[in-house]
PDB file of C-alpha atoms in Angstrom:
ATOM      1  CA  UNK A   1     156.133  92.229 215.233  1.00 70.00           C
ATOM      2  CA  UNK A   2     152.392  92.972 213.972  1.00 78.00           C
ATOM      3  CA  UNK A   3     150.857  92.176 210.316  1.00 86.00           C
ATOM      4  CA  UNK A   4     147.572  91.749 209.054  1.00 92.00           C
ATOM      5  CA  UNK A   5     146.844  89.429 206.150  1.00 94.00           C
ATOM      6  CA  UNK A   6     143.459  89.798 204.192  1.00 95.00           C
ATOM      7  CA  UNK A   7     142.331  86.421 202.953  1.00 91.00           C
ATOM      8  CA  UNK A   8     141.179  87.362 199.311  1.00 90.00           C
ATOM      9  CA  UNK A   9     141.719  90.544 197.248  1.00 92.00           C
ATOM     10  CA  UNK A  10     138.641  90.490 195.484  1.00 95.00           C
ATOM     11  CA  UNK A  11     135.262  89.356 196.950  1.00 97.00           C
ATOM     12  CA  UNK A  12     131.869  89.214 194.587  1.00 97.00           C
ATOM     13  CA  UNK A  13     128.664  88.654 196.166  1.00 97.00           C
ATOM     14  CA  UNK A  14     124.815  89.017 195.313  1.00 97.00           C
ATOM     15  CA  UNK A  15     123.204  91.664 196.444  1.00 97.00           C
ATOM     16  CA  UNK A  16     121.232  90.464 199.852  1.00 97.00           C
ATOM     17  CA  UNK A  17     123.868  88.111 200.397  1.00 97.00           C
ATOM     18  CA  UNK A  18     126.283  87.566 203.091  1.00 97.00           C
ATOM     19  CA  UNK A  19     129.124  89.440 203.146  1.00 97.00           C
ATOM     20  CA  UNK A  20     132.276  87.735 204.865  1.00 97.00           C
ATOM     21  CA  UNK A  21     135.560  89.607 204.375  1.00 98.00           C
ATOM     22  CA  UNK A  22     138.144  87.723 206.363  1.00 97.00           C
ATOM     23  CA  UNK A  23     141.259  89.246 208.445  1.00 96.00           C
ATOM     24  CA  UNK A  24     143.916  87.432 210.503  1.00 95.00           C
ATOM     25  CA  UNK A  25     146.288  88.912 212.427  1.00 92.00           C
ATOM     26  CA  UNK A  26     149.542  88.831 214.383  1.00 88.00           C
ATOM     27  CA  UNK A  27     150.497  90.782 217.030  1.00 77.00           C
ATOM     28  CA  UNK A  28     152.949  90.668 219.983  1.00 72.00           C
ATOM     29  CA  UNK A  29     150.778  92.293 222.532  1.00 71.00           C
ATOM     30  CA  UNK A  30     147.008  92.726 222.976  1.00 73.00           C
ATOM     31  CA  UNK A  31     146.085  94.324 219.350  1.00 80.00           C
ATOM     32  CA  UNK A  32     143.666  97.131 219.065  1.00 87.00           C
ATOM     33  CA  UNK A  33     141.680  95.922 215.679  1.00 91.00           C
ATOM     34  CA  UNK A  34     139.842  98.121 213.246  1.00 93.00           C
ATOM     35  CA  UNK A  35     138.238  97.938 209.573  1.00 96.00           C
ATOM     36  CA  UNK A  36     138.015 100.913 207.656  1.00 96.00           C
ATOM     37  CA  UNK A  37     136.016 101.061 204.225  1.00 96.00           C
ATOM     38  CA  UNK A  38     137.501 103.007 200.836  1.00 95.00           C
ATOM     39  CA  UNK A  39     135.267 104.424 198.290  1.00 93.00           C
ATOM     40  CA  UNK A  40     136.466 105.707 194.921  1.00 87.00           C
ATOM     41  CA  UNK A  41     138.796 108.707 195.015  1.00 81.00           C
ATOM     42  CA  UNK A  42     138.022 108.919 198.824  1.00 86.00           C
ATOM     43  CA  UNK A  43     140.003 108.052 202.011  1.00 89.00           C
ATOM     44  CA  UNK A  44     139.565 105.784 204.513  1.00 92.00           C
ATOM     45  CA  UNK A  45     136.509 105.639 206.736  1.00 93.00           C
ATOM     46  CA  UNK A  46     136.272 103.915 209.659  1.00 92.00           C
ATOM     47  CA  UNK A  47     133.978 100.889 210.008  1.00 95.00           C
ATOM     48  CA  UNK A  48     134.352  99.446 213.780  1.00 94.00           C
ATOM     49  CA  UNK A  49     136.884  98.963 215.907  1.00 91.00           C
ATOM     50  CA  UNK A  50     137.728  96.630 218.826  1.00 90.00           C
ATOM     51  CA  UNK A  51     140.019  97.731 221.827  1.00 84.00           C
ATOM     52  CA  UNK A  52     138.663  95.802 224.834  1.00 80.00           C
ATOM     53  CA  UNK A  53     135.729  94.323 226.412  1.00 83.00           C
ATOM     54  CA  UNK A  54     132.795  92.741 224.439  1.00 85.00           C
ATOM     55  CA  UNK A  55     134.362  90.588 221.427  1.00 88.00           C
ATOM     56  CA  UNK A  56     131.735  91.104 218.770  1.00 94.00           C
ATOM     57  CA  UNK A  57     131.913  94.368 217.698  1.00 94.00           C
ATOM     58  CA  UNK A  58     128.940  96.409 215.513  1.00 95.00           C
ATOM     59  CA  UNK A  59     129.667  99.341 213.674  1.00 94.00           C
ATOM     60  CA  UNK A  60     128.200 101.293 210.518  1.00 93.00           C
ATOM     61  CA  UNK A  61     125.702 100.225 207.708  1.00 93.00           C
ATOM     62  CA  UNK A  62     124.964  97.207 209.381  1.00 96.00           C
ATOM     63  CA  UNK A  63     128.811  95.419 209.625  1.00 97.00           C
ATOM     64  CA  UNK A  64     130.302  93.786 212.541  1.00 97.00           C
ATOM     65  CA  UNK A  65     132.781  91.941 213.399  1.00 97.00           C
ATOM     66  CA  UNK A  66     134.107  89.530 215.926  1.00 94.00           C
ATOM     67  CA  UNK A  67     137.513  89.253 217.918  1.00 93.00           C
ATOM     68  CA  UNK A  68     138.520  85.829 218.423  1.00 93.00           C
ATOM     69  CA  UNK A  69     141.752  85.499 219.833  1.00 89.00           C
ATOM     70  CA  UNK A  70     142.345  82.098 219.442  1.00 90.00           C
ATOM     71  CA  UNK A  71     141.996  82.161 215.898  1.00 91.00           C
ATOM     72  CA  UNK A  72     143.999  85.715 215.701  1.00 92.00           C
ATOM     73  CA  UNK A  73     140.782  86.768 213.279  1.00 94.00           C
ATOM     74  CA  UNK A  74     138.680  89.743 213.027  1.00 95.00           C
ATOM     75  CA  UNK A  75     136.485  89.010 210.269  1.00 97.00           C
ATOM     76  CA  UNK A  76     133.904  91.446 209.128  1.00 98.00           C
ATOM     77  CA  UNK A  77     130.780  90.169 208.204  1.00 98.00           C
ATOM     78  CA  UNK A  78     127.270  92.094 207.094  1.00 98.00           C
ATOM     79  CA  UNK A  79     123.916  89.585 206.618  1.00 97.00           C
ATOM     80  CA  UNK A  80     122.729  91.608 203.746  1.00 97.00           C
ATOM     81  CA  UNK A  81     124.680  92.845 201.083  1.00 97.00           C
ATOM     82  CA  UNK A  82     123.667  96.232 199.297  1.00 96.00           C
ATOM     83  CA  UNK A  83     124.837  97.945 196.323  1.00 96.00           C
ATOM     84  CA  UNK A  84     126.695 100.740 198.482  1.00 95.00           C
ATOM     85  CA  UNK A  85     128.898  98.324 200.035  1.00 96.00           C
ATOM     86  CA  UNK A  86     130.836  98.160 197.080  1.00 96.00           C
ATOM     87  CA  UNK A  87     134.301  99.430 197.776  1.00 96.00           C
ATOM     88  CA  UNK A  88     137.526  98.536 199.401  1.00 96.00           C
ATOM     89  CA  UNK A  89     137.996  97.455 202.779  1.00 97.00           C
ATOM     90  CA  UNK A  90     140.779  97.611 204.989  1.00 96.00           C
ATOM     91  CA  UNK A  91     141.649  95.376 208.404  1.00 95.00           C
ATOM     92  CA  UNK A  92     144.168  97.021 210.785  1.00 92.00           C
ATOM     93  CA  UNK A  93     146.054  96.507 213.579  1.00 90.00           C
ATOM     94  CA  UNK A  94     147.504  99.180 215.992  1.00 83.00           C
ATOM     95  CA  UNK A  95     149.594  97.591 218.940  1.00 69.00           C
ATOM     96  CA  UNK A  96     152.031 100.597 220.031  1.00 67.00           C
ATOM     97  CA  UNK A  97     153.235 103.949 219.317  1.00 63.00           C
ATOM     98  CA  UNK A  98     149.996 104.681 217.489  1.00 67.00           C
ATOM     99  CA  UNK A  99     151.620 102.553 214.445  1.00 76.00           C
ATOM    100  CA  UNK A 100     148.737 101.182 212.325  1.00 85.00           C
ATOM    101  CA  UNK A 101     149.249  98.187 210.384  1.00 88.00           C
ATOM    102  CA  UNK A 102     147.170  97.636 207.412  1.00 91.00           C
ATOM    103  CA  UNK A 103     146.213  94.589 205.117  1.00 92.00           C
ATOM    104  CA  UNK A 104     146.261  94.917 201.374  1.00 92.00           C
ATOM    105  CA  UNK A 105     142.715  95.490 201.201  1.00 94.00           C
ATOM    106  CA  UNK A 106     139.672  93.337 199.616  1.00 96.00           C
ATOM    107  CA  UNK A 107     137.708  94.746 196.928  1.00 95.00           C
ATOM    108  CA  UNK A 108     133.876  94.163 197.385  1.00 97.00           C
ATOM    109  CA  UNK A 109     131.675  93.695 194.358  1.00 97.00           C
ATOM    110  CA  UNK A 110     128.103  93.587 194.760  1.00 97.00           C
ATOM    111  CA  UNK A 111     126.173  91.873 191.754  1.00 96.00           C
ATOM    112  CA  UNK A 112     122.556  93.291 191.422  1.00 94.00           C
TER     113      UNK A 112
ATOM    114  CA  UNK B   1     133.926 120.110 212.765  1.00 66.00           C
ATOM    115  CA  UNK B   2     136.391 120.028 209.703  1.00 78.00           C
ATOM    116  CA  UNK B   3     137.876 116.855 208.495  1.00 92.00           C
ATOM    117  CA  UNK B   4     141.232 116.242 207.276  1.00 95.00           C
ATOM    118  CA  UNK B   5     142.755 118.333 204.600  1.00 97.00           C
ATOM    119  CA  UNK B   6     145.305 117.739 201.861  1.00 97.00           C
ATOM    120  CA  UNK B   7     146.697 119.604 199.270  1.00 97.00           C
ATOM    121  CA  UNK B   8     147.119 119.072 196.233  1.00 97.00           C
ATOM    122  CA  UNK B   9     144.731 116.600 195.370  1.00 96.00           C
ATOM    123  CA  UNK B  10     146.424 115.401 192.239  1.00 96.00           C
ATOM    124  CA  UNK B  11     149.652 116.456 191.050  1.00 96.00           C
ATOM    125  CA  UNK B  12     152.103 115.374 187.939  1.00 98.00           C
ATOM    126  CA  UNK B  13     155.737 115.582 188.308  1.00 97.00           C
ATOM    127  CA  UNK B  14     158.812 114.263 186.384  1.00 97.00           C
ATOM    128  CA  UNK B  15     161.347 111.751 187.356  1.00 97.00           C
ATOM    129  CA  UNK B  16     164.076 113.491 189.421  1.00 97.00           C
ATOM    130  CA  UNK B  17     162.083 116.381 190.644  1.00 98.00           C
ATOM    131  CA  UNK B  18     160.878 116.717 194.428  1.00 98.00           C
ATOM    132  CA  UNK B  19     157.413 117.271 195.617  1.00 98.00           C
ATOM    133  CA  UNK B  20     155.616 118.596 199.102  1.00 98.00           C
ATOM    134  CA  UNK B  21     152.502 117.055 199.742  1.00 98.00           C
ATOM    135  CA  UNK B  22     150.305 119.320 202.820  1.00 98.00           C
ATOM    136  CA  UNK B  23     148.104 117.818 205.539  1.00 98.00           C
ATOM    137  CA  UNK B  24     145.635 119.993 207.851  1.00 97.00           C
ATOM    138  CA  UNK B  25     144.809 117.730 210.758  1.00 96.00           C
ATOM    139  CA  UNK B  26     141.259 117.848 212.347  1.00 93.00           C
ATOM    140  CA  UNK B  27     141.277 120.713 215.087  1.00 91.00           C
ATOM    141  CA  UNK B  28     142.447 119.435 218.387  1.00 88.00           C
ATOM    142  CA  UNK B  29     144.559 116.359 216.960  1.00 88.00           C
ATOM    143  CA  UNK B  30     148.264 116.649 217.397  1.00 87.00           C
ATOM    144  CA  UNK B  31     149.063 113.072 215.969  1.00 89.00           C
ATOM    145  CA  UNK B  32     149.488 113.300 211.993  1.00 93.00           C
ATOM    146  CA  UNK B  33     150.558 110.144 210.070  1.00 93.00           C
ATOM    147  CA  UNK B  34     151.353 109.513 206.510  1.00 96.00           C
ATOM    148  CA  UNK B  35     150.843 106.211 204.114  1.00 95.00           C
ATOM    149  CA  UNK B  36     151.629 105.597 200.910  1.00 96.00           C
ATOM    150  CA  UNK B  37     148.956 103.675 199.332  1.00 94.00           C
ATOM    151  CA  UNK B  38     149.383 101.623 195.920  1.00 91.00           C
ATOM    152  CA  UNK B  39     147.535  98.732 194.260  1.00 83.00           C
ATOM    153  CA  UNK B  40     148.311  95.167 195.431  1.00 75.00           C
ATOM    154  CA  UNK B  41     150.728  96.797 198.265  1.00 81.00           C
ATOM    155  CA  UNK B  42     147.976  98.144 200.569  1.00 85.00           C
ATOM    156  CA  UNK B  43     148.646 100.983 203.077  1.00 90.00           C
ATOM    157  CA  UNK B  44     152.215 101.321 203.709  1.00 91.00           C
ATOM    158  CA  UNK B  45     153.091 103.425 206.683  1.00 90.00           C
ATOM    159  CA  UNK B  46     155.655 106.182 206.083  1.00 94.00           C
ATOM    160  CA  UNK B  47     156.004 108.199 209.445  1.00 91.00           C
ATOM    161  CA  UNK B  48     153.865 109.872 212.729  1.00 90.00           C
ATOM    162  CA  UNK B  49     154.329 113.223 214.192  1.00 92.00           C
ATOM    163  CA  UNK B  50     153.276 114.379 217.434  1.00 88.00           C
ATOM    164  CA  UNK B  51     153.976 117.904 218.697  1.00 88.00           C
ATOM    165  CA  UNK B  52     156.420 118.541 215.885  1.00 92.00           C
ATOM    166  CA  UNK B  53     158.387 115.314 216.671  1.00 92.00           C
ATOM    167  CA  UNK B  54     158.633 112.045 214.655  1.00 92.00           C
ATOM    168  CA  UNK B  55     157.814 109.550 216.658  1.00 86.00           C
ATOM    169  CA  UNK B  56     157.678 106.462 214.194  1.00 84.00           C
ATOM    170  CA  UNK B  57     159.108 105.814 210.964  1.00 89.00           C
ATOM    171  CA  UNK B  58     158.360 102.904 208.598  1.00 89.00           C
ATOM    172  CA  UNK B  59     160.435 101.376 206.089  1.00 90.00           C
ATOM    173  CA  UNK B  60     161.100 104.298 203.199  1.00 95.00           C
ATOM    174  CA  UNK B  61     164.444 105.536 201.987  1.00 96.00           C
ATOM    175  CA  UNK B  62     165.756 109.053 203.058  1.00 96.00           C
ATOM    176  CA  UNK B  63     164.042 110.522 200.068  1.00 97.00           C
ATOM    177  CA  UNK B  64     160.569 110.557 201.751  1.00 98.00           C
ATOM    178  CA  UNK B  65     161.066 113.038 204.798  1.00 97.00           C
ATOM    179  CA  UNK B  66     158.091 114.955 206.605  1.00 97.00           C
ATOM    180  CA  UNK B  67     158.002 117.772 209.133  1.00 97.00           C
ATOM    181  CA  UNK B  68     155.329 119.062 211.791  1.00 97.00           C
ATOM    182  CA  UNK B  69     154.284 122.421 212.569  1.00 96.00           C
ATOM    183  CA  UNK B  70     153.423 124.208 215.865  1.00 95.00           C
ATOM    184  CA  UNK B  71     149.605 124.028 214.695  1.00 93.00           C
ATOM    185  CA  UNK B  72     150.139 120.563 213.946  1.00 94.00           C
ATOM    186  CA  UNK B  73     150.004 120.822 210.043  1.00 97.00           C
ATOM    187  CA  UNK B  74     152.434 118.468 208.265  1.00 97.00           C
ATOM    188  CA  UNK B  75     153.951 118.128 205.479  1.00 98.00           C
ATOM    189  CA  UNK B  76     155.942 115.826 203.755  1.00 98.00           C
ATOM    190  CA  UNK B  77     158.827 115.676 200.759  1.00 98.00           C
ATOM    191  CA  UNK B  78     159.778 113.028 198.576  1.00 98.00           C
ATOM    192  CA  UNK B  79     162.957 114.406 196.271  1.00 96.00           C
ATOM    193  CA  UNK B  80     164.619 112.898 193.359  1.00 97.00           C
ATOM    194  CA  UNK B  81     161.270 111.230 192.090  1.00 97.00           C
ATOM    195  CA  UNK B  82     161.440 108.142 191.066  1.00 97.00           C
ATOM    196  CA  UNK B  83     158.419 106.043 188.601  1.00 96.00           C
ATOM    197  CA  UNK B  84     157.868 103.869 191.551  1.00 95.00           C
ATOM    198  CA  UNK B  85     156.771 106.744 194.084  1.00 97.00           C
ATOM    199  CA  UNK B  86     153.547 107.135 191.842  1.00 97.00           C
ATOM    200  CA  UNK B  87     150.733 106.686 194.573  1.00 96.00           C
ATOM    201  CA  UNK B  88     147.902 107.774 196.523  1.00 95.00           C
ATOM    202  CA  UNK B  89     149.656 109.418 199.580  1.00 97.00           C
ATOM    203  CA  UNK B  90     146.986 109.473 202.743  1.00 96.00           C
ATOM    204  CA  UNK B  91     147.292 111.612 205.503  1.00 96.00           C
ATOM    205  CA  UNK B  92     145.752 110.818 209.099  1.00 94.00           C
ATOM    206  CA  UNK B  93     145.140 112.516 212.224  1.00 92.00           C
ATOM    207  CA  UNK B  94     144.407 111.117 215.713  1.00 87.00           C
ATOM    208  CA  UNK B  95     143.902 112.510 219.132  1.00 80.00           C
ATOM    209  CA  UNK B  96     146.338 113.109 221.502  1.00 60.00           C
ATOM    210  CA  UNK B  97     146.731 109.757 222.780  1.00 59.00           C
ATOM    211  CA  UNK B  98     145.226 106.543 220.730  1.00 49.00           C
ATOM    212  CA  UNK B  99     144.595 104.562 223.789  1.00 50.00           C
ATOM    213  CA  UNK B 100     141.180 104.866 225.365  1.00 47.00           C
ATOM    214  CA  UNK B 101     138.020 105.558 223.822  1.00 47.00           C
ATOM    215  CA  UNK B 102     139.232 106.345 220.195  1.00 55.00           C
ATOM    216  CA  UNK B 103     142.516 104.573 218.778  1.00 64.00           C
ATOM    217  CA  UNK B 104     141.247 105.757 215.687  1.00 81.00           C
ATOM    218  CA  UNK B 105     142.561 107.678 212.605  1.00 88.00           C
ATOM    219  CA  UNK B 106     140.838 110.352 210.824  1.00 91.00           C
ATOM    220  CA  UNK B 107     142.076 109.862 206.984  1.00 93.00           C
ATOM    221  CA  UNK B 108     141.937 112.809 204.138  1.00 95.00           C
ATOM    222  CA  UNK B 109     141.234 112.080 200.960  1.00 94.00           C
ATOM    223  CA  UNK B 110     145.079 111.749 199.996  1.00 95.00           C
ATOM    224  CA  UNK B 111     146.938 113.122 197.142  1.00 97.00           C
ATOM    225  CA  UNK B 112     147.620 111.285 194.299  1.00 96.00           C
ATOM    226  CA  UNK B 113     151.396 111.658 192.446  1.00 97.00           C
ATOM    227  CA  UNK B 114     151.725 110.527 189.190  1.00 97.00           C
ATOM    228  CA  UNK B 115     155.509 110.453 188.255  1.00 97.00           C
ATOM    229  CA  UNK B 116     156.339 110.450 184.620  1.00 96.00           C
TER     230      UNK B 116
END
């Protein structure tokens, strides 16, 4: 069975500070891992994904995530938060059958 | 290339009614998935269609159904609406097979259903 846990439903950071959004997964097979971002009244947009190969994945808008198999984690980071980063972030795992499992989301607030 | 289009964007229904939501995937995408998004629950998988066949189904009651047409457009239907069905319904499309260089879902902006 596959599942995703996002620690912290709300995260607040100051503008310019490090962003760290946590994601842990469980999967019975090697997973594909994703981070999506959702802005108000919009659908989800892919930030980055891990399929195979390099475990440090770089995405759009300066975000990156590292796949750590031993910790079953795929945390999302950004060195310096910008006001435009305020949004809802979802971690997801896809194992088999094109079925995605999403976490419950983390709402990021950026304080000026 | 046009994105995933969902209609209607907003709708209000009363309990007991039924509703049909439509999704047009990105051209060339044959897989269409539906998700229900509610505060605190995140995205819950409803079902996925590929070439007019339902390949996967989530844990929702039979009141929730869907179908896919030969042009890959998809509809989902909810019958006998309940207050708890109020949610944002998201449709996502992907290329023929997720394995390989994508495995990516492209989402529409959703249909926000309010049940009174």
